[in-house]
Short mmCIF file of C-alpha atoms (C1' of nucleotides) in Angstrom, two decimals:
data_model
loop_
_atom_site.label_atom_id
_atom_site.label_comp_id
_atom_site.label_asym_id
_atom_site.label_seq_id
_atom_site.Cartn_x
_atom_site.Cartn_y
_atom_site.Cartn_z
CA MET A 1 0.00 0.00 0.00
CA ALA A 2 1.30 3.40 -0.94
CA LYS A 3 1.69 5.80 1.95
CA ILE A 4 -0.79 8.63 2.09
CA GLN A 5 0.73 12.01 2.60
CA ALA A 6 -0.56 15.49 3.23
CA ILE A 7 -1.92 17.58 0.38
CA ARG A 8 0.65 19.75 -1.29
CA GLY A 9 1.08 23.09 0.40
CA MET A 10 -0.90 22.03 3.47
CA ASN A 11 1.29 21.66 6.51
CA ASP A 12 1.16 19.69 9.70
CA VAL A 13 2.10 21.73 12.74
CA LEU A 14 4.21 19.42 14.87
CA PRO A 15 4.55 19.46 18.66
CA THR A 16 7.84 21.30 18.38
CA GLN A 17 6.09 24.13 16.57
CA THR A 18 2.83 24.46 18.45
CA PRO A 19 4.37 26.50 21.28
CA ALA A 20 5.28 29.24 18.81
CA TRP A 21 1.72 29.25 17.51
CA HIS A 22 0.26 29.39 20.99
CA TYR A 23 2.55 32.25 21.85
CA LEU A 24 1.61 34.24 18.76
CA GLU A 25 -2.09 33.57 19.21
CA GLN A 26 -1.95 34.57 22.85
CA VAL A 27 -0.19 37.86 22.15
CA MET A 28 -2.82 38.62 19.52
CA ARG A 29 -5.76 37.72 21.73
CA ASP A 30 -4.45 39.87 24.55
CA LEU A 31 -3.84 42.78 22.21
CA LEU A 32 -7.28 42.59 20.61
CA ALA A 33 -8.88 42.38 24.01
CA ALA A 34 -6.97 45.49 25.02
CA TYR A 35 -8.54 47.29 22.06
CA ALA A 36 -11.96 45.85 22.93
CA TYR A 37 -12.39 43.95 19.68
CA GLN A 38 -14.60 40.87 19.75
CA GLU A 39 -13.96 37.52 18.11
CA ILE A 40 -16.22 36.19 15.38
CA ARG A 41 -16.06 32.75 13.76
CA PHE A 42 -17.51 31.73 10.44
CA PRO A 43 -17.38 28.65 8.20
CA VAL A 44 -14.48 27.59 6.01
CA VAL A 45 -16.83 26.97 3.07
CA GLU A 46 -19.11 29.56 1.46
CA GLN A 47 -21.05 29.98 -1.74
CA THR A 48 -18.64 30.69 -4.57
CA GLN A 49 -20.70 33.73 -5.45
CA LEU A 50 -19.70 35.46 -2.22
CA PHE A 51 -16.08 35.65 -3.31
CA LYS A 52 -16.77 36.41 -6.94
CA ARG A 53 -18.85 39.39 -5.98
CA SER A 54 -16.52 40.74 -3.31
CA ILE A 55 -12.96 40.00 -4.33
CA GLY A 56 -13.73 40.51 -8.01
CA GLU A 57 -14.21 38.24 -11.03
CA VAL A 58 -10.98 39.16 -12.76
CA THR A 59 -8.66 38.96 -9.76
CA ASP A 60 -6.05 36.20 -9.63
CA ILE A 61 -7.59 34.86 -6.46
CA VAL A 62 -10.97 34.20 -8.02
CA GLU A 63 -9.75 33.37 -11.51
CA LYS A 64 -7.17 30.76 -10.69
CA GLU A 65 -6.60 30.24 -7.00
CA MET A 66 -9.89 29.22 -5.43
CA TYR A 67 -10.75 25.71 -4.33
CA THR A 68 -14.16 25.52 -5.96
CA PHE A 69 -16.31 22.41 -6.14
CA GLU A 70 -19.90 21.28 -6.47
CA ASP A 71 -21.90 20.34 -3.46
CA ARG A 72 -24.00 17.18 -3.71
CA ASN A 73 -27.02 19.26 -4.61
CA GLY A 74 -25.19 21.06 -7.38
CA ASP A 75 -24.38 24.35 -5.61
CA SER A 76 -21.00 25.86 -6.34
CA LEU A 77 -19.05 26.17 -3.10
CA SER A 78 -15.55 27.44 -2.39
CA LEU A 79 -13.06 27.16 0.43
CA ARG A 80 -12.61 30.70 1.70
CA PRO A 81 -9.54 32.38 0.15
CA GLU A 82 -9.74 35.24 2.66
CA GLY A 83 -11.87 36.35 5.57
CA THR A 84 -13.26 39.82 4.91
CA ALA A 85 -16.06 38.72 2.59
CA CYS A 86 -17.08 35.98 5.02
CA CYS A 87 -17.03 38.39 7.92
CA VAL A 88 -19.22 40.91 6.13
CA ARG A 89 -21.62 38.15 5.11
CA ALA A 90 -21.90 36.80 8.64
CA ALA A 91 -22.28 40.22 10.24
CA GLU A 92 -24.89 41.28 7.73
CA GLN A 93 -26.81 38.02 7.96
CA HIS A 94 -27.18 38.30 11.73
CA GLY A 95 -28.06 41.94 11.90
CA LEU A 96 -24.77 43.01 13.43
CA LEU A 97 -24.60 45.97 11.08
CA TYR A 98 -28.08 47.31 11.68
CA ASN A 99 -27.84 50.69 13.42
CA GLN A 100 -24.68 49.77 15.23
CA THR A 101 -20.93 49.65 14.90
CA GLN A 102 -18.76 46.57 15.30
CA LYS A 103 -15.11 45.93 16.02
CA LEU A 104 -14.39 42.31 15.21
CA TRP A 105 -11.53 39.89 14.71
CA TYR A 106 -11.12 36.32 13.51
CA MET A 107 -8.38 33.77 13.13
CA GLY A 108 -8.27 30.67 10.98
CA PRO A 109 -7.20 28.84 7.84
CA MET A 110 -7.64 30.24 4.34
CA TYR A 111 -7.17 28.36 1.07
CA ARG A 112 -5.53 29.39 -2.15
CA HIS A 113 -4.29 27.05 -4.88
CA GLU A 114 -0.89 28.64 -5.53
CA ARG A 115 2.50 27.10 -6.03
CA PRO A 116 3.87 26.62 -2.50
CA GLN A 117 6.91 28.57 -1.50
CA LYS A 118 8.52 29.94 1.62
CA GLY A 119 5.81 31.85 3.47
CA ARG A 120 3.18 30.85 0.93
CA TYR A 121 1.03 27.79 1.44
CA ARG A 122 -2.24 26.44 0.06
CA GLN A 123 -3.70 26.30 3.52
CA PHE A 124 -2.50 29.26 5.51
CA TYR A 125 -3.67 31.00 8.64
CA GLN A 126 -4.79 34.57 8.84
CA MET A 127 -5.70 36.80 11.71
CA GLY A 128 -8.09 39.46 10.49
CA VAL A 129 -9.57 42.58 12.03
CA GLU A 130 -12.68 44.32 10.69
CA ALA A 131 -14.57 47.39 11.86
CA PHE A 132 -18.04 48.30 10.58
CA GLY A 133 -20.15 51.43 10.62
CA MET A 134 -17.35 53.97 11.05
CA SER A 135 -16.51 56.41 8.32
CA GLY A 136 -13.96 58.79 9.82
CA ILE A 137 -10.24 58.23 9.54
CA ASP A 138 -9.99 57.62 13.27
CA ILE A 139 -10.74 53.95 12.77
CA GLU A 140 -7.97 53.62 10.18
CA ALA A 141 -5.66 55.32 12.63
CA GLU A 142 -6.66 52.98 15.43
CA MET A 143 -6.08 49.93 13.28
CA LEU A 144 -2.64 51.05 12.25
CA MET A 145 -1.80 51.81 15.85
CA LEU A 146 -3.12 48.40 16.82
CA SER A 147 -0.91 46.70 14.27
CA GLN A 148 2.11 48.73 15.26
CA ASP A 149 1.35 47.78 18.85
CA LEU A 150 1.36 44.13 17.83
CA TRP A 151 4.77 44.42 16.15
CA GLN A 152 6.11 46.00 19.27
CA ARG A 153 4.71 43.33 21.56
CA LEU A 154 6.25 40.69 19.28
CA GLY A 155 9.53 42.56 19.01
CA ILE A 156 9.53 42.82 15.21
CA ALA A 157 8.65 46.47 14.72
CA ASP A 158 12.16 47.24 13.50
CA VAL A 159 11.90 45.00 10.43
CA LEU A 160 8.49 46.15 9.19
CA THR A 161 7.66 49.18 7.11
CA LEU A 162 4.27 50.67 6.42
CA GLU A 163 3.26 51.59 2.90
CA ILE A 164 0.08 53.56 2.57
CA ASN A 165 -2.06 55.11 -0.15
CA ASN A 166 -5.40 56.83 -0.64
CA LEU A 167 -7.67 55.58 -3.41
CA GLY A 168 -10.22 58.28 -2.70
CA ASN A 169 -13.90 57.77 -2.08
CA PRO A 170 -15.80 55.34 -4.34
CA GLU A 171 -16.78 58.11 -6.78
CA ASP A 172 -13.18 59.32 -6.97
CA ARG A 173 -11.99 55.84 -7.63
CA LYS A 174 -14.59 55.31 -10.33
CA ARG A 175 -13.90 58.64 -12.02
CA TYR A 176 -10.16 58.15 -11.95
CA GLY A 177 -10.58 54.62 -13.30
CA GLU A 178 -12.44 55.95 -16.30
CA THR A 179 -9.90 58.66 -16.98
CA LEU A 180 -7.04 56.22 -16.67
CA LYS A 181 -8.76 53.74 -18.92
CA GLU A 182 -9.30 56.37 -21.57
CA TYR A 183 -5.63 57.25 -21.54
CA LEU A 184 -4.46 53.63 -21.56
CA LEU A 185 -6.79 52.67 -24.42
CA ASP A 186 -4.70 54.93 -26.63
CA HIS A 187 -1.64 52.86 -25.71
CA ARG A 188 -3.35 49.52 -25.65
CA GLU A 189 -0.94 47.75 -27.98
CA ALA A 190 2.08 48.74 -25.93
CA LEU A 191 0.75 47.31 -22.66
CA ASP A 192 1.75 43.92 -21.35
CA GLU A 193 -0.70 41.07 -21.70
CA ASP A 194 -2.01 41.13 -18.14
CA SER A 195 -2.58 44.84 -18.23
CA GLN A 196 -4.52 44.59 -21.48
CA ARG A 197 -6.87 42.14 -19.81
CA ARG A 198 -7.25 44.33 -16.75
CA LEU A 199 -8.13 47.32 -18.87
CA GLU A 200 -11.73 46.19 -19.04
CA LYS A 201 -12.63 45.28 -15.50
CA ASN A 202 -9.77 46.23 -13.23
CA VAL A 203 -7.96 49.29 -14.52
CA LEU A 204 -6.36 50.43 -11.28
CA ARG A 205 -4.47 47.19 -10.90
CA ILE A 206 -2.42 48.21 -13.94
CA LEU A 207 -0.78 50.83 -11.75
CA ASP A 208 1.33 48.28 -9.93
CA SER A 209 2.20 46.28 -13.03
CA LYS A 210 5.77 45.00 -12.93
CA SER A 211 6.27 45.42 -16.68
CA PRO A 212 8.85 48.15 -17.36
CA GLN A 213 7.15 49.01 -20.61
CA THR A 214 3.81 49.48 -18.92
CA GLN A 215 5.41 51.54 -16.19
CA GLU A 216 6.91 53.75 -18.90
CA ILE A 217 3.46 54.43 -20.32
CA LEU A 218 2.11 55.12 -16.85
CA LYS A 219 4.57 57.94 -16.37
CA GLN A 220 2.53 60.13 -18.68
CA ALA A 221 -0.79 58.85 -17.37
CA PRO A 222 -3.27 60.87 -15.32
CA GLN A 223 -2.20 60.64 -11.68
CA LEU A 224 -4.36 59.29 -8.90
CA PRO A 225 -3.72 62.09 -6.36
CA ASP A 226 -5.02 64.65 -8.88
CA HIS A 227 -8.39 62.93 -8.99
CA ILE A 228 -9.06 62.65 -5.32
CA SER A 229 -11.71 64.93 -3.88
CA ALA A 230 -10.68 67.59 -1.41
CA ASP A 231 -12.38 66.05 1.62
CA SER A 232 -10.86 62.62 1.01
CA ALA A 233 -7.42 64.16 0.55
CA ALA A 234 -7.84 66.19 3.73
CA GLY A 235 -8.84 63.10 5.68
CA PHE A 236 -5.78 61.29 4.40
CA GLN A 237 -3.57 64.14 5.55
CA GLN A 238 -5.14 63.99 9.00
CA LEU A 239 -4.44 60.29 9.16
CA LEU A 240 -0.81 60.84 8.23
CA GLU A 241 -0.52 63.42 10.98
CA ILE A 242 -1.89 61.01 13.54
CA LEU A 243 0.61 58.40 12.39
CA THR A 244 3.43 60.86 12.83
CA GLN A 245 2.24 61.78 16.29
CA ALA A 246 1.88 58.14 17.22
CA GLY A 247 5.44 57.53 16.14
CA ILE A 248 4.54 55.22 13.26
CA PRO A 249 6.85 55.73 10.28
CA TYR A 250 5.16 55.36 6.89
CA GLN A 251 5.81 55.66 3.22
CA VAL A 252 3.15 56.95 0.85
CA ASN A 253 3.08 54.76 -2.25
CA ASN A 254 0.76 56.06 -4.96
CA SER A 255 0.77 52.85 -6.95
CA LEU A 256 -0.30 50.70 -4.01
CA VAL A 257 -3.68 49.41 -5.17
CA ARG A 258 -4.22 45.95 -3.62
CA GLY A 259 -5.28 42.86 -5.48
CA LEU A 260 -8.81 42.74 -4.14
CA ASP A 261 -11.38 44.87 -5.89
CA TYR A 262 -13.42 45.98 -2.92
CA TYR A 263 -11.04 48.58 -1.54
CA ASN A 264 -11.50 52.33 -1.64
CA GLY A 265 -10.13 55.12 0.51
CA VAL A 266 -7.06 54.30 2.55
CA VAL A 267 -5.15 51.13 1.73
CA PHE A 268 -1.96 49.94 3.39
CA GLU A 269 0.57 47.16 3.52
CA TRP A 270 3.16 46.19 6.11
CA THR A 271 6.19 44.68 4.42
CA THR A 272 9.53 43.19 5.36
CA ASP A 273 12.68 42.22 3.48
CA LYS A 274 13.38 39.28 5.79
CA LEU A 275 11.13 36.71 4.14
CA GLY A 276 12.43 36.43 0.61
CA ALA A 277 9.79 36.89 -2.04
CA GLN A 278 6.91 37.02 0.42
CA SER A 279 7.31 40.58 1.61
CA ALA A 280 3.78 41.47 2.69
CA VAL A 281 2.92 40.27 6.17
CA CYS A 282 -0.15 42.34 6.82
CA SER A 283 -2.40 44.48 4.69
CA GLY A 284 -5.82 45.98 4.39
CA GLY A 285 -7.80 49.14 3.94
CA ARG A 286 -11.26 50.63 3.64
CA TYR A 287 -14.08 48.93 1.76
CA ASP A 288 -17.20 51.08 2.08
CA GLY A 289 -18.98 49.56 -0.90
CA LEU A 290 -18.60 45.92 0.02
CA SER A 291 -21.66 45.19 2.12
CA LYS A 292 -23.95 46.74 -0.47
CA GLN A 293 -22.15 44.85 -3.21
CA LEU A 294 -23.03 41.69 -1.34
CA GLY A 295 -26.69 42.63 -1.23
CA GLY A 296 -26.80 44.19 2.21
CA THR A 297 -27.26 47.74 3.34
CA ALA A 298 -24.42 50.14 2.68
CA THR A 299 -22.09 50.07 5.66
CA PRO A 300 -18.61 51.53 5.87
CA GLY A 301 -15.90 49.01 6.66
CA VAL A 302 -12.20 48.97 7.39
CA GLY A 303 -10.02 45.97 8.00
CA PHE A 304 -6.77 44.15 7.58
CA ALA A 305 -5.44 40.62 7.66
CA LEU A 306 -2.05 39.26 8.54
CA GLY A 307 -0.35 35.99 7.65
CA MET A 308 0.34 33.91 10.73
CA GLU A 309 2.94 31.65 9.10
CA ARG A 310 4.84 34.70 7.96
CA MET A 311 4.73 36.07 11.48
CA ILE A 312 6.14 32.84 12.87
CA LEU A 313 8.77 32.66 10.14
CA LEU A 314 9.79 36.18 11.03
CA LEU A 315 9.90 35.47 14.76
CA GLU A 316 12.06 32.40 14.13
CA GLU A 317 14.30 34.11 11.62
CA LEU A 318 14.98 36.97 14.01
CA ASP A 319 15.08 34.72 17.05
CA ARG A 320 12.40 36.77 18.78
CA LEU A 321 10.44 33.90 20.30
CA PRO A 322 10.64 34.15 24.09
CA VAL A 323 12.74 31.46 25.74
CA GLY A 324 10.77 28.96 27.72
CA ILE A 325 7.65 28.81 25.58
CA SER A 326 8.57 25.26 24.61
CA ARG A 327 8.61 23.97 28.15
CA THR A 328 5.54 21.85 28.77
CA VAL A 329 6.45 19.95 31.94
CA ASP A 330 7.06 21.22 35.48
CA LEU A 331 7.20 17.99 37.41
CA TYR A 332 8.34 14.59 36.11
CA ILE A 333 7.36 11.49 38.01
CA CYS A 334 9.71 8.54 37.52
CA VAL A 335 8.14 5.14 38.05
CA ILE A 336 10.69 2.40 38.53
CA GLY A 337 9.20 -1.02 39.01
CA GLU A 338 5.64 -2.19 38.44
CA GLY A 339 5.02 -2.22 42.18
CA VAL A 340 4.82 1.55 42.38
CA ARG A 341 2.90 2.09 39.15
CA GLN A 342 -0.49 2.46 40.79
CA GLN A 343 0.85 4.61 43.61
CA ALA A 344 2.50 6.95 41.12
CA LEU A 345 -0.66 7.50 39.11
CA ILE A 346 -2.73 8.18 42.22
CA LEU A 347 -0.09 10.52 43.65
CA ALA A 348 0.08 12.45 40.36
CA GLY A 349 -3.67 12.88 40.51
CA GLU A 350 -3.49 14.27 44.03
CA ILE A 351 -0.78 16.72 43.10
CA ARG A 352 -2.77 17.96 40.11
CA ARG A 353 -5.80 18.50 42.29
CA LYS A 354 -3.82 20.53 44.76
CA ILE A 355 -1.93 22.58 42.18
CA PRO A 356 -4.16 22.53 39.07
CA ALA A 357 -1.83 24.59 36.90
CA LEU A 358 1.26 22.51 37.64
CA ARG A 359 2.13 20.39 34.60
CA VAL A 360 2.80 16.90 35.82
CA LEU A 361 4.13 14.18 33.54
CA THR A 362 3.91 10.64 34.86
CA HIS A 363 6.37 8.30 33.20
CA CYS A 364 4.50 5.47 31.50
CA GLY A 365 5.82 2.37 29.85
CA GLY A 366 8.54 1.35 32.30
CA GLY A 367 12.26 1.70 31.88
CA LYS A 368 15.33 1.79 34.02
CA TYR A 369 16.32 4.43 36.54
CA ASN A 370 18.95 5.83 34.28
CA SER A 371 16.81 6.27 31.23
CA GLN A 372 13.88 7.67 33.16
CA LEU A 373 16.02 10.28 34.81
CA LYS A 374 17.45 11.17 31.46
CA LYS A 375 13.96 11.67 30.12
CA ALA A 376 13.08 13.75 33.15
CA PHE A 377 15.92 16.12 32.29
CA ALA A 378 15.04 16.15 28.62
CA SER A 379 11.44 17.06 29.43
CA GLY A 380 12.52 20.41 30.78
CA ALA A 381 10.86 19.82 34.14
CA GLN A 382 12.32 21.62 37.13
CA CYS A 383 12.01 18.68 39.43
CA ALA A 384 11.39 14.94 39.53
CA LEU A 385 9.66 12.67 41.99
CA ILE A 386 11.17 9.20 41.98
CA LEU A 387 9.16 6.19 43.07
CA GLU A 388 11.13 2.96 43.15
CA GLY A 389 10.33 -0.47 44.48
CA GLU A 390 8.41 -3.71 44.20
CA ALA A 391 5.51 -2.40 46.29
CA ALA A 392 3.95 0.90 47.33
CA GLN A 393 6.50 3.07 49.12
CA THR A 394 6.23 5.22 52.19
CA GLU A 395 9.23 7.29 51.16
CA ILE A 396 10.09 8.68 47.76
CA LYS A 397 12.92 10.71 46.31
CA LEU A 398 12.65 14.27 45.18
CA ARG A 399 15.33 15.45 42.81
CA VAL A 400 15.88 18.99 41.62
CA LEU A 401 16.66 18.78 37.94
CA ASP A 402 19.65 21.03 37.71
CA ASP A 403 23.41 20.50 37.83
CA SER A 404 23.44 20.49 41.61
CA GLY A 405 22.12 16.93 41.67
CA GLU A 406 20.29 17.84 44.88
CA THR A 407 18.25 14.86 45.98
CA SER A 408 16.20 14.42 49.12
CA THR A 409 14.07 11.63 50.51
CA VAL A 410 10.60 12.58 51.64
CA GLY A 411 7.59 10.78 53.01
CA VAL A 412 4.76 10.25 50.55
CA GLU A 413 2.42 12.11 52.86
CA SER A 414 4.62 15.18 52.90
CA ALA A 415 5.49 15.12 49.20
CA PHE A 416 3.09 17.90 48.49
CA ASP A 417 4.60 20.15 51.15
CA SER A 418 8.06 19.52 49.77
CA LEU A 419 6.85 20.47 46.31
CA SER A 420 5.22 23.60 47.62
CA GLY A 421 8.58 24.62 48.97
CA LEU A 422 10.24 24.02 45.62
CA PHE A 423 7.82 25.70 43.28
CA ASP A 424 6.83 29.28 43.46
CA LEU A 425 3.16 28.47 43.71
CA GLU A 426 1.97 31.92 42.81
CA GLN A 427 3.01 31.40 39.22
CA PHE A 428 0.53 28.56 39.03
CA ASP A 429 -2.47 30.51 40.28
"C1'" G B 1 0.50 28.53 -14.04
"C1'" U B 2 6.28 29.01 -15.72
"C1'" G B 3 11.50 28.04 -14.59
"C1'" G B 4 15.82 26.15 -11.57
"C1'" C B 5 17.65 22.81 -7.67
"C1'" C B 6 16.35 18.51 -4.89
"C1'" G B 7 13.93 13.63 -2.62
"C1'" U B 8 19.07 7.47 0.41
"C1'" A B 9 17.78 4.89 8.05
"C1'" G B 10 13.73 9.06 13.24
"C1'" C B 11 17.47 13.47 12.10
"C1'" U B 12 22.00 15.42 9.16
"C1'" C B 13 24.21 13.41 5.14
"C1'" A B 14 28.09 9.98 2.09
"C1'" G B 15 27.56 6.55 -1.97
"C1'" C B 16 33.56 6.79 -7.32
"C1'" U B 17 32.84 5.90 -14.62
"C1'" G B 18 25.58 1.50 -13.28
"C1'" G B 19 27.25 -4.71 -10.09
"C1'" U B 20 21.37 -5.11 -5.45
"C1'" A B 21 23.67 0.25 0.69
"C1'" G B 22 26.99 3.12 4.58
"C1'" A B 23 28.73 7.34 8.49
"C1'" G B 24 27.53 10.63 12.50
"C1'" C B 25 23.62 11.89 15.91
"C1'" C B 26 19.57 9.60 18.31
"C1'" C B 27 17.53 5.19 20.48
"C1'" C B 28 18.03 0.25 23.02
"C1'" U B 29 21.01 -3.63 25.82
"C1'" G B 30 25.25 -4.82 28.85
"C1'" A B 31 29.81 -3.38 31.77
"C1'" C B 32 31.77 0.57 34.92
"C1'" U B 33 29.78 4.18 38.01
"C1'" G B 34 24.17 5.27 43.60
"C1'" U B 35 23.21 6.60 39.25
"C1'" G B 36 20.83 12.88 33.44
"C1'" A B 37 27.86 11.96 32.78
"C1'" C B 38 32.20 9.73 30.64
"C1'" U B 39 34.39 5.38 28.56
"C1'" C B 40 34.01 0.53 26.59
"C1'" A B 41 31.23 -3.70 24.25
"C1'" G B 42 27.09 -4.89 21.42
"C1'" G B 43 22.28 -3.99 18.87
"C1'" U B 44 17.70 -2.16 15.98
"C1'" U B 45 16.25 0.79 11.78
"C1'" G B 46 15.80 1.46 5.13
"C1'" U B 47 10.80 -2.16 -0.89
"C1'" C B 48 17.42 4.33 -1.82
"C1'" G B 49 9.66 9.35 -2.77
"C1'" U B 50 6.31 6.34 -6.21
"C1'" G B 51 5.30 3.88 -11.04
"C1'" G B 52 7.22 2.45 -15.55
"C1'" G B 53 11.52 1.82 -19.09
"C1'" U B 54 16.78 0.75 -20.78
"C1'" U B 55 20.30 -3.13 -19.09
"C1'" C B 56 22.69 -9.68 -17.74
"C1'" G B 57 22.32 -6.13 -13.59
"C1'" A B 58 20.14 0.69 -11.41
"C1'" G B 59 20.30 4.41 -5.48
"C1'" C B 60 23.30 6.01 -9.59
"C1'" C B 61 20.80 6.38 -16.99
"C1'" C B 62 15.61 7.67 -19.44
"C1'" C B 63 10.23 8.88 -18.91
"C1'" A B 64 6.12 9.89 -15.92
"C1'" U B 65 4.15 11.09 -11.28
"C1'" C B 66 4.01 12.82 -6.15
"C1'" G B 67 6.45 15.87 -2.68
"C1'" G B 68 10.16 19.71 -0.88
"C1'" C B 69 13.04 24.24 -1.52
"C1'" C B 70 13.92 28.84 -4.37
"C1'" A B 71 12.61 32.47 -8.01
"C1'" C B 72 8.79 34.48 -11.45
"C1'" C B 73 3.77 35.55 -10.66
"C1'" C B 74 0.42 36.60 -6.83
"C1'" C B 75 -0.50 37.87 -2.08
"C1'" A B 76 -1.14 37.17 3.95
#
RNA sequence: GUGGCCGUAGCUCAGCUGGUAGAGCCCCUGACUGUGACUCAGGUUGUCGUGGGUUCGAGCCCCAUCGGCCACCCCA
């Protein structure tokens, strides 16, 4: 029988890696709680239409990266390639957007059929933040401050840079799109293939085309900042001022457009040069038209998503993971001889009841003194209880697992007291 | 989707111009040590990613396929 292996680009997270994930998730949860954002969860599968209508028909994501399949009843379903559309759908469906504002976050796997690469996987995890019902630039400012706060808590602020742009309000964007299209139609033949296709449904994307020839043509093109209404431009300036005051360095990039069609207003991207080709670790912006586009009532929205794998890669690369997060055992109980097996299990249970947060590993499966002690050290535990004998013991050994080799013999009854003396119990409250 | 490199024991890798496989680490046993050590003695592990082909014979050649890494592209 041939061995079955994981699907390409879909990774197992092994026990050696889960501590890093827990750490990252915990820092995020704490941060989001500090900003009073609430968690929302929604399904991994949605109607294909949801993504076609939000992300855009002619985007790469919808055109060639979605996992789309037919349900048994013939409906076209897709694994979610991103979270914003799902979040809007869920919020709208349950009346969360009716006459109220929301500050939400989510975390979970997304799916995109791309060629796997460092920092790019077919199943990847995103943490996303979305705010609904707020149209000022204060919410953009808060989100950027929140993300900056996260980088600081993780200790990676020094390797990330913020690129930011203003696409103007939806009318600005539409008007500019038409003007740009008109200009580019005159140079149609000189554009690269992709840009020619985008001319029809996705003109703005041409702005960040990598083709040198296309970029040459764009030099003479009508410029985006010239087509932005005064109030939108003023708001953008205010935002930039807040960023300056908050000590967040930024770089205005007028060709930053984003690959998802639903954006308008402020868009941004946090990038790094530490992850090879995958430079974007977090990005987002305003999407005021999205909820209406999905058939709901018009509700302003702002949000961003960040790639969890890329965060972890970055933390590992820069060695910014706190020491000690991998330790999973505090107390190791060595069980030498079948006679003390039962006593050891019962004793472990009593200790756990008395100190619920203490992580107690009872050695199972037998083995000699030497090898069990070796495992006790390898486990990272601070201390080991050693039960040895052919029958239940009244005295057991307590060994501190450091170089001192300090070992004492204690009565079973007083084992708990001895442990209390060893561990700083407050840390387990 | 395109291109380059790669796929040999749990891990890191070696394997000359094709003659059916090794090393280190780890792990286990024993000896010595009242003991995570050291040293010594011994031991387990692989359908050489998978499926075909060429050949008297393939880990080494050819084709296909799956997977990994990197870049393009795209994005988180």
